[in-house]
């Protein structure tokens, strides 16, 4: 057997060998650790090639080190991805050879990258494609585009080239005044077409019911669309535009409409729906009211795809615009006020304040007690204690009052008064969307046992927590609110308020269960904005009085105070819950949404559009003396054309045609002076028809808590592309709830960049609205933005736009005046 000394020697040799091995390992990897540290520093600087090179040098120092292997593998991935990104950037710039070199570097760094391999093959094909092109076919913009990108570009051009329904643009926009008697359908339509300067094409098969019938008509100051509709009505014909200057006329019956009526396809992107049920309800409403059968909803994009007759799709568009509104929102302030008081008084000045309850003990004398039977002193002492009340039967006759003892009651003087008051005030606030439930839980979760199960293996000493199921209960203030907003100033609230707290524990089955005090209120009420509703008011007063003392003596007047004690306990508690709603977003229902529109008859949906108002043209020169120029207004340009446009000459050979009346050559009235506050400063040399910006309405008088909706309108704009502005108002009188983009800059259906920032605390707001640089500007009149204010204070104030900058498509400033809005809150 080995001795202890031998074992110690062997252990020392082993420790020496391990120490030398560790020293050799540390000396071999010290250089690798330094290289790894340098690699990490290069990685932080995003120098991936250098970082990878240093990591590979460290790995060559110790190829078996796992840390070096992981670092090198990770850097190979990042370095390859870096070269792939560089290659894509160079390829987009048209530098195909340099891009190919980058992709090849990425593949050399990480041969396992399938992306690098795909990019190499695709770039080689692009190089070959460019080599096959002739110099005339070379396009620098398409040189760096992949085949997939070229195909997408061709698709986008094809999509952009798809035309909408043709819109009539007559050569003569002047109103039609015409009277014709006893003429055929063809003559009636051709006459109106010649007056307006459009071509009229007829169905080769003439209408059966009007082949030989003749009609009479008189048109006074009618537009082209109105005149054609009048003719279609009396001749039972159906017409449609087929180009900007031509229409097609045929018989109006279901067969002809199915054969000739144009269908359109449109995708509507809903912005304000949040659930699939809301989209389904909109689709059901359109399908039912408009009788559109080809309608589909796409949930992923909140889109609705519609295909049908042009007027039906237009009516569906109107309905979607009316229904897809931002949901109203309300802010509900909840005040929970709880007051409790606890007063207790305890008076006692007595010999026996709690009555007499004394024990007479039997303590026999030693002379009559039983003698000790133990021999040792310890045993005698224990025996004496055990037999202190034991006496021999022979000594019963010797018992006297000296063998009994009594403890006399002591005196007590007590006067204690305690008074405790507690106040609890919780004021949570929740913001809820119309008809959407919102929950607010403030407090903690308390576990309590809800059940138990029998374990598979029984035994003594099993912890009861092992087979007990627990549930957590929300304790504190729990509020559930479901609002319904009515108009701009009333709200219906369905509220559940639960207030609970842990008052103690109760042992049940070996587990301490929490004991809760709970106040729960459910209330449904309709309130005006800012109105306070008190709910759950509870007041409770409790008074307890208890008297204890010696019977008989406690009933003696005056002396009873010496033999009794009296305790008076008074408790009072009061709980009040207040609800205060504030509408932060009112329903956006405009007069356009409420307007009744004509939609055709039971079988045909037909929409009628009001004629567009032409832009105001300069007045022609008058023979009368020129009016005096208005200060700040440039003179009119002489020789301007008539605002009524050219008048078509009468067409010869058309029976029954009455030439249109020419406008009288009278001098135009002198331009009226602009009211104070609306004059625009026009520098010398500029045109007189500068755009005018004003609020509509320009003056508002309202009541407290009412909503004010005004629009900032631009009149006579030309090439308008951007309108950044800053709005200022009095935050003590007005609150700006919302800013809605107007219809002027987006009137042609193009996308418009729109951003807003409202700061109601300082009474300022900024708006930035602009069109894309490649879209150009718009001309005409319309609204830039619509402001929705709420009157929160009484008084007179001014809403100003001190920084309004109108810019055209060349980023040049368009001169205009700063508009103001006068508001009076009663």
PDB file of C-alpha atoms in Angstrom, residues 110-285:
ATOM      1  CA  UNK A 110     -18.105  33.604 -47.199  1.00  0.00           C
ATOM      2  CA  UNK A 111     -18.510  30.867 -49.824  1.00  0.00           C
ATOM      3  CA  UNK A 112     -21.602  29.652 -47.963  1.00  0.00           C
ATOM      4  CA  UNK A 113     -23.515  32.852 -48.857  1.00  0.00           C
ATOM      5  CA  UNK A 114     -26.156  31.906 -51.406  1.00  0.00           C
ATOM      6  CA  UNK A 115     -27.125  35.578 -51.726  1.00  0.00           C
ATOM      7  CA  UNK A 116     -23.638  36.504 -52.966  1.00  0.00           C
ATOM      8  CA  UNK A 117     -23.784  33.667 -55.497  1.00  0.00           C
ATOM      9  CA  UNK A 118     -27.169  34.849 -56.794  1.00  0.00           C
ATOM     10  CA  UNK A 119     -26.005  38.462 -57.079  1.00  0.00           C
ATOM     11  CA  UNK A 120     -22.910  37.386 -59.057  1.00  0.00           C
ATOM     12  CA  UNK A 121     -25.029  35.504 -61.576  1.00  0.00           C
ATOM     13  CA  UNK A 122     -27.574  38.313 -61.901  1.00  0.00           C
ATOM     14  CA  UNK A 123     -24.878  40.992 -62.355  1.00  0.00           C
ATOM     15  CA  UNK A 124     -23.165  38.919 -65.062  1.00  0.00           C
ATOM     16  CA  UNK A 125     -26.447  38.634 -66.947  1.00  0.00           C
ATOM     17  CA  UNK A 126     -26.953  42.391 -66.672  1.00  0.00           C
ATOM     18  CA  UNK A 127     -23.444  42.989 -68.105  1.00  0.00           C
ATOM     19  CA  UNK A 128     -24.214  40.700 -71.019  1.00  0.00           C
ATOM     20  CA  UNK A 129     -27.547  42.484 -71.553  1.00  0.00           C
ATOM     21  CA  UNK A 130     -25.848  45.871 -71.756  1.00  0.00           C
ATOM     22  CA  UNK A 131     -23.227  44.544 -74.189  1.00  0.00           C
ATOM     23  CA  UNK A 132     -25.958  43.392 -76.590  1.00  0.00           C
ATOM     24  CA  UNK A 133     -27.628  46.821 -76.673  1.00  0.00           C
ATOM     25  CA  UNK A 134     -26.885  49.229 -79.458  1.00  0.00           C
ATOM     26  CA  UNK A 135     -25.762  52.770 -78.594  1.00  0.00           C
ATOM     27  CA  UNK A 136     -29.258  54.016 -79.381  1.00  0.00           C
ATOM     28  CA  UNK A 137     -30.764  51.545 -76.910  1.00  0.00           C
ATOM     29  CA  UNK A 138     -28.435  52.509 -74.081  1.00  0.00           C
ATOM     30  CA  UNK A 139     -30.296  54.141 -71.158  1.00  0.00           C
ATOM     31  CA  UNK A 140     -28.230  55.252 -68.143  1.00  0.00           C
ATOM     32  CA  UNK A 141     -31.269  55.125 -65.865  1.00  0.00           C
ATOM     33  CA  UNK A 142     -31.982  51.495 -66.718  1.00  0.00           C
ATOM     34  CA  UNK A 143     -28.360  50.299 -66.731  1.00  0.00           C
ATOM     35  CA  UNK A 144     -28.352  49.508 -63.016  1.00  0.00           C
ATOM     36  CA  UNK A 145     -31.828  47.995 -62.907  1.00  0.00           C
ATOM     37  CA  UNK A 146     -32.343  44.262 -62.512  1.00  0.00           C
ATOM     38  CA  UNK A 147     -34.751  42.424 -64.831  1.00  0.00           C
ATOM     39  CA  UNK A 148     -37.338  42.360 -62.060  1.00  0.00           C
ATOM     40  CA  UNK A 149     -36.994  46.110 -61.496  1.00  0.00           C
ATOM     41  CA  UNK A 150     -37.305  46.776 -65.230  1.00  0.00           C
ATOM     42  CA  UNK A 151     -40.502  44.741 -65.344  1.00  0.00           C
ATOM     43  CA  UNK A 152     -41.927  46.604 -62.348  1.00  0.00           C
ATOM     44  CA  UNK A 153     -41.071  49.910 -64.031  1.00  0.00           C
ATOM     45  CA  UNK A 154     -42.914  48.835 -67.174  1.00  0.00           C
ATOM     46  CA  UNK A 155     -45.879  47.781 -65.063  1.00  0.00           C
ATOM     47  CA  UNK A 156     -45.972  51.136 -63.280  1.00  0.00           C
ATOM     48  CA  UNK A 157     -45.900  52.981 -66.603  1.00  0.00           C
ATOM     49  CA  UNK A 158     -48.671  50.761 -67.898  1.00  0.00           C
ATOM     50  CA  UNK A 159     -50.727  51.352 -64.763  1.00  0.00           C
ATOM     51  CA  UNK A 160     -50.212  55.111 -65.013  1.00  0.00           C
ATOM     52  CA  UNK A 161     -51.280  55.023 -68.668  1.00  0.00           C
ATOM     53  CA  UNK A 162     -54.616  53.396 -67.819  1.00  0.00           C
ATOM     54  CA  UNK A 163     -57.237  56.045 -68.445  1.00  0.00           C
ATOM     55  CA  UNK A 164     -60.306  56.794 -66.378  1.00  0.00           C
ATOM     56  CA  UNK A 165     -63.695  57.347 -67.889  1.00  0.00           C
ATOM     57  CA  UNK A 166     -63.607  60.060 -70.568  1.00  0.00           C
ATOM     58  CA  UNK A 167     -64.759  63.493 -69.474  1.00  0.00           C
ATOM     59  CA  UNK A 168     -66.396  65.919 -71.832  1.00  0.00           C
ATOM     60  CA  UNK A 169     -64.483  69.133 -72.478  1.00  0.00           C
ATOM     61  CA  UNK A 170     -66.586  71.157 -74.950  1.00  0.00           C
ATOM     62  CA  UNK A 171     -64.957  73.772 -77.076  1.00  0.00           C
ATOM     63  CA  UNK A 172     -67.680  76.278 -76.193  1.00  0.00           C
ATOM     64  CA  UNK A 173     -68.377  76.267 -72.451  1.00  0.00           C
ATOM     65  CA  UNK A 174     -70.985  79.019 -72.737  1.00  0.00           C
ATOM     66  CA  UNK A 175     -74.523  78.227 -71.514  1.00  0.00           C
ATOM     67  CA  UNK A 176     -76.859  76.821 -74.148  1.00  0.00           C
ATOM     68  CA  UNK A 177     -79.995  78.759 -75.106  1.00  0.00           C
ATOM     69  CA  UNK A 178     -81.984  76.837 -77.655  1.00  0.00           C
ATOM     70  CA  UNK A 179     -85.578  76.338 -78.791  1.00  0.00           C
ATOM     71  CA  UNK A 180     -86.515  73.589 -81.252  1.00  0.00           C
ATOM     72  CA  UNK A 181     -89.929  72.365 -82.299  1.00  0.00           C
ATOM     73  CA  UNK A 182     -90.998  69.063 -83.794  1.00  0.00           C
ATOM     74  CA  UNK A 183     -87.540  67.566 -84.404  1.00  0.00           C
ATOM     75  CA  UNK A 184     -86.236  63.994 -84.338  1.00  0.00           C
ATOM     76  CA  UNK A 185     -83.892  62.615 -81.720  1.00  0.00           C
ATOM     77  CA  UNK A 186     -80.904  62.743 -84.060  1.00  0.00           C
ATOM     78  CA  UNK A 187     -81.493  66.399 -84.946  1.00  0.00           C
ATOM     79  CA  UNK A 188     -81.899  67.381 -81.294  1.00  0.00           C
ATOM     80  CA  UNK A 189     -78.634  65.788 -80.180  1.00  0.00           C
ATOM     81  CA  UNK A 190     -76.674  66.950 -83.208  1.00  0.00           C
ATOM     82  CA  UNK A 191     -77.836  70.540 -82.712  1.00  0.00           C
ATOM     83  CA  UNK A 192     -76.733  70.594 -79.074  1.00  0.00           C
ATOM     84  CA  UNK A 193     -73.451  68.964 -80.095  1.00  0.00           C
ATOM     85  CA  UNK A 194     -72.738  71.633 -82.722  1.00  0.00           C
ATOM     86  CA  UNK A 195     -73.478  74.408 -80.248  1.00  0.00           C
ATOM     87  CA  UNK A 196     -71.057  72.946 -77.718  1.00  0.00           C
ATOM     88  CA  UNK A 197     -68.442  71.909 -80.241  1.00  0.00           C
ATOM     89  CA  UNK A 198     -68.626  68.143 -79.667  1.00  0.00           C
ATOM     90  CA  UNK A 199     -69.205  65.159 -81.963  1.00  0.00           C
ATOM     91  CA  UNK A 200     -72.310  62.988 -81.623  1.00  0.00           C
ATOM     92  CA  UNK A 201     -72.272  59.294 -82.581  1.00  0.00           C
ATOM     93  CA  UNK A 202     -75.456  57.223 -82.779  1.00  0.00           C
ATOM     94  CA  UNK A 203     -76.190  53.551 -82.401  1.00  0.00           C
ATOM     95  CA  UNK A 204     -76.531  51.935 -85.872  1.00  0.00           C
ATOM     96  CA  UNK A 205     -79.822  50.465 -84.704  1.00  0.00           C
ATOM     97  CA  UNK A 206     -82.168  53.432 -84.136  1.00  0.00           C
ATOM     98  CA  UNK A 207     -84.446  53.533 -81.069  1.00  0.00           C
ATOM     99  CA  UNK A 208     -87.664  51.636 -81.813  1.00  0.00           C
ATOM    100  CA  UNK A 209     -89.979  53.896 -79.866  1.00  0.00           C
ATOM    101  CA  UNK A 210     -88.557  57.121 -81.307  1.00  0.00           C
ATOM    102  CA  UNK A 211     -87.837  56.133 -84.893  1.00  0.00           C
ATOM    103  CA  UNK A 212     -90.577  58.337 -86.272  1.00  0.00           C
ATOM    104  CA  UNK A 213     -91.497  60.433 -83.255  1.00  0.00           C
ATOM    105  CA  UNK A 214     -90.514  64.068 -82.985  1.00  0.00           C
ATOM    106  CA  UNK A 215     -90.014  66.200 -79.875  1.00  0.00           C
ATOM    107  CA  UNK A 216     -89.874  69.879 -78.995  1.00  0.00           C
ATOM    108  CA  UNK A 217     -87.539  71.404 -76.440  1.00  0.00           C
ATOM    109  CA  UNK A 218     -86.560  74.807 -75.081  1.00  0.00           C
ATOM    110  CA  UNK A 219     -83.265  75.267 -73.223  1.00  0.00           C
ATOM    111  CA  UNK A 220     -82.407  78.423 -71.323  1.00  0.00           C
ATOM    112  CA  UNK A 221     -78.976  78.964 -69.792  1.00  0.00           C
ATOM    113  CA  UNK A 222     -78.278  75.204 -69.576  1.00  0.00           C
ATOM    114  CA  UNK A 223     -74.893  73.549 -69.373  1.00  0.00           C
ATOM    115  CA  UNK A 224     -73.913  70.839 -71.828  1.00  0.00           C
ATOM    116  CA  UNK A 225     -74.506  67.978 -69.365  1.00  0.00           C
ATOM    117  CA  UNK A 226     -77.885  69.395 -68.416  1.00  0.00           C
ATOM    118  CA  UNK A 227     -78.924  69.807 -72.036  1.00  0.00           C
ATOM    119  CA  UNK A 228     -77.929  66.226 -72.888  1.00  0.00           C
ATOM    120  CA  UNK A 229     -79.754  64.891 -69.838  1.00  0.00           C
ATOM    121  CA  UNK A 230     -82.885  66.830 -70.795  1.00  0.00           C
ATOM    122  CA  UNK A 231     -82.804  65.364 -74.305  1.00  0.00           C
ATOM    123  CA  UNK A 232     -82.168  61.850 -72.985  1.00  0.00           C
ATOM    124  CA  UNK A 233     -85.165  62.167 -70.680  1.00  0.00           C
ATOM    125  CA  UNK A 234     -87.705  63.237 -73.273  1.00  0.00           C
ATOM    126  CA  UNK A 235     -86.397  60.911 -76.019  1.00  0.00           C
ATOM    127  CA  UNK A 236     -85.811  57.857 -73.786  1.00  0.00           C
ATOM    128  CA  UNK A 237     -82.179  57.771 -74.857  1.00  0.00           C
ATOM    129  CA  UNK A 238     -78.951  56.887 -73.142  1.00  0.00           C
ATOM    130  CA  UNK A 239     -75.737  58.819 -73.805  1.00  0.00           C
ATOM    131  CA  UNK A 240     -72.181  58.466 -72.599  1.00  0.00           C
ATOM    132  CA  UNK A 241     -68.925  60.317 -73.355  1.00  0.00           C
ATOM    133  CA  UNK A 242     -66.414  58.323 -75.376  1.00  0.00           C
ATOM    134  CA  UNK A 243     -63.737  61.035 -75.546  1.00  0.00           C
ATOM    135  CA  UNK A 244     -63.198  64.636 -74.504  1.00  0.00           C
ATOM    136  CA  UNK A 245     -65.171  65.902 -77.509  1.00  0.00           C
ATOM    137  CA  UNK A 246     -67.529  63.072 -78.484  1.00  0.00           C
ATOM    138  CA  UNK A 247     -70.571  61.262 -77.095  1.00  0.00           C
ATOM    139  CA  UNK A 248     -72.452  58.102 -78.050  1.00  0.00           C
ATOM    140  CA  UNK A 249     -76.283  57.979 -78.062  1.00  0.00           C
ATOM    141  CA  UNK A 250     -78.462  54.885 -78.057  1.00  0.00           C
ATOM    142  CA  UNK A 251     -81.815  53.668 -76.783  1.00  0.00           C
ATOM    143  CA  UNK A 252     -82.244  53.528 -73.006  1.00  0.00           C
ATOM    144  CA  UNK A 253     -83.186  49.971 -72.023  1.00  0.00           C
ATOM    145  CA  UNK A 254     -81.544  47.251 -69.896  1.00  0.00           C
ATOM    146  CA  UNK A 255     -80.118  45.463 -72.939  1.00  0.00           C
ATOM    147  CA  UNK A 256     -78.441  48.565 -74.345  1.00  0.00           C
ATOM    148  CA  UNK A 257     -77.124  49.573 -70.931  1.00  0.00           C
ATOM    149  CA  UNK A 258     -75.558  46.144 -70.382  1.00  0.00           C
ATOM    150  CA  UNK A 259     -74.014  46.418 -73.823  1.00  0.00           C
ATOM    151  CA  UNK A 260     -72.719  49.996 -73.772  1.00  0.00           C
ATOM    152  CA  UNK A 261     -72.570  51.295 -70.197  1.00  0.00           C
ATOM    153  CA  UNK A 262     -68.983  51.570 -68.988  1.00  0.00           C
ATOM    154  CA  UNK A 263     -67.744  49.781 -65.867  1.00  0.00           C
ATOM    155  CA  UNK A 264     -64.911  50.977 -63.646  1.00  0.00           C
ATOM    156  CA  UNK A 265     -62.740  49.387 -60.951  1.00  0.00           C
ATOM    157  CA  UNK A 266     -61.541  51.218 -57.887  1.00  0.00           C
ATOM    158  CA  UNK A 267     -59.783  50.281 -54.648  1.00  0.00           C
ATOM    159  CA  UNK A 268     -60.772  52.225 -51.533  1.00  0.00           C
ATOM    160  CA  UNK A 269     -58.291  52.277 -48.648  1.00  0.00           C
ATOM    161  CA  UNK A 270     -60.136  52.804 -45.366  1.00  0.00           C
ATOM    162  CA  UNK A 271     -58.200  54.853 -42.828  1.00  0.00           C
ATOM    163  CA  UNK A 272     -60.335  54.805 -39.714  1.00  0.00           C
ATOM    164  CA  UNK A 273     -61.661  51.247 -39.341  1.00  0.00           C
ATOM    165  CA  UNK A 274     -60.011  49.029 -36.740  1.00  0.00           C
ATOM    166  CA  UNK A 275     -61.906  45.733 -36.833  1.00  0.00           C
ATOM    167  CA  UNK A 276     -63.017  43.316 -39.502  1.00  0.00           C
ATOM    168  CA  UNK A 277     -66.620  43.772 -38.402  1.00  0.00           C
ATOM    169  CA  UNK A 278     -66.518  47.473 -39.321  1.00  0.00           C
ATOM    170  CA  UNK A 279     -65.262  46.716 -42.841  1.00  0.00           C
ATOM    171  CA  UNK A 280     -67.914  44.044 -43.232  1.00  0.00           C
ATOM    172  CA  UNK A 281     -70.655  46.465 -42.187  1.00  0.00           C
ATOM    173  CA  UNK A 282     -69.474  49.053 -44.747  1.00  0.00           C
ATOM    174  CA  UNK A 283     -69.366  46.409 -47.485  1.00  0.00           C
ATOM    175  CA  UNK A 284     -72.846  45.179 -46.554  1.00  0.00           C
ATOM    176  CA  UNK A 285     -74.242  48.716 -46.624  1.00  0.00           C
TER     177      UNK A 285
END
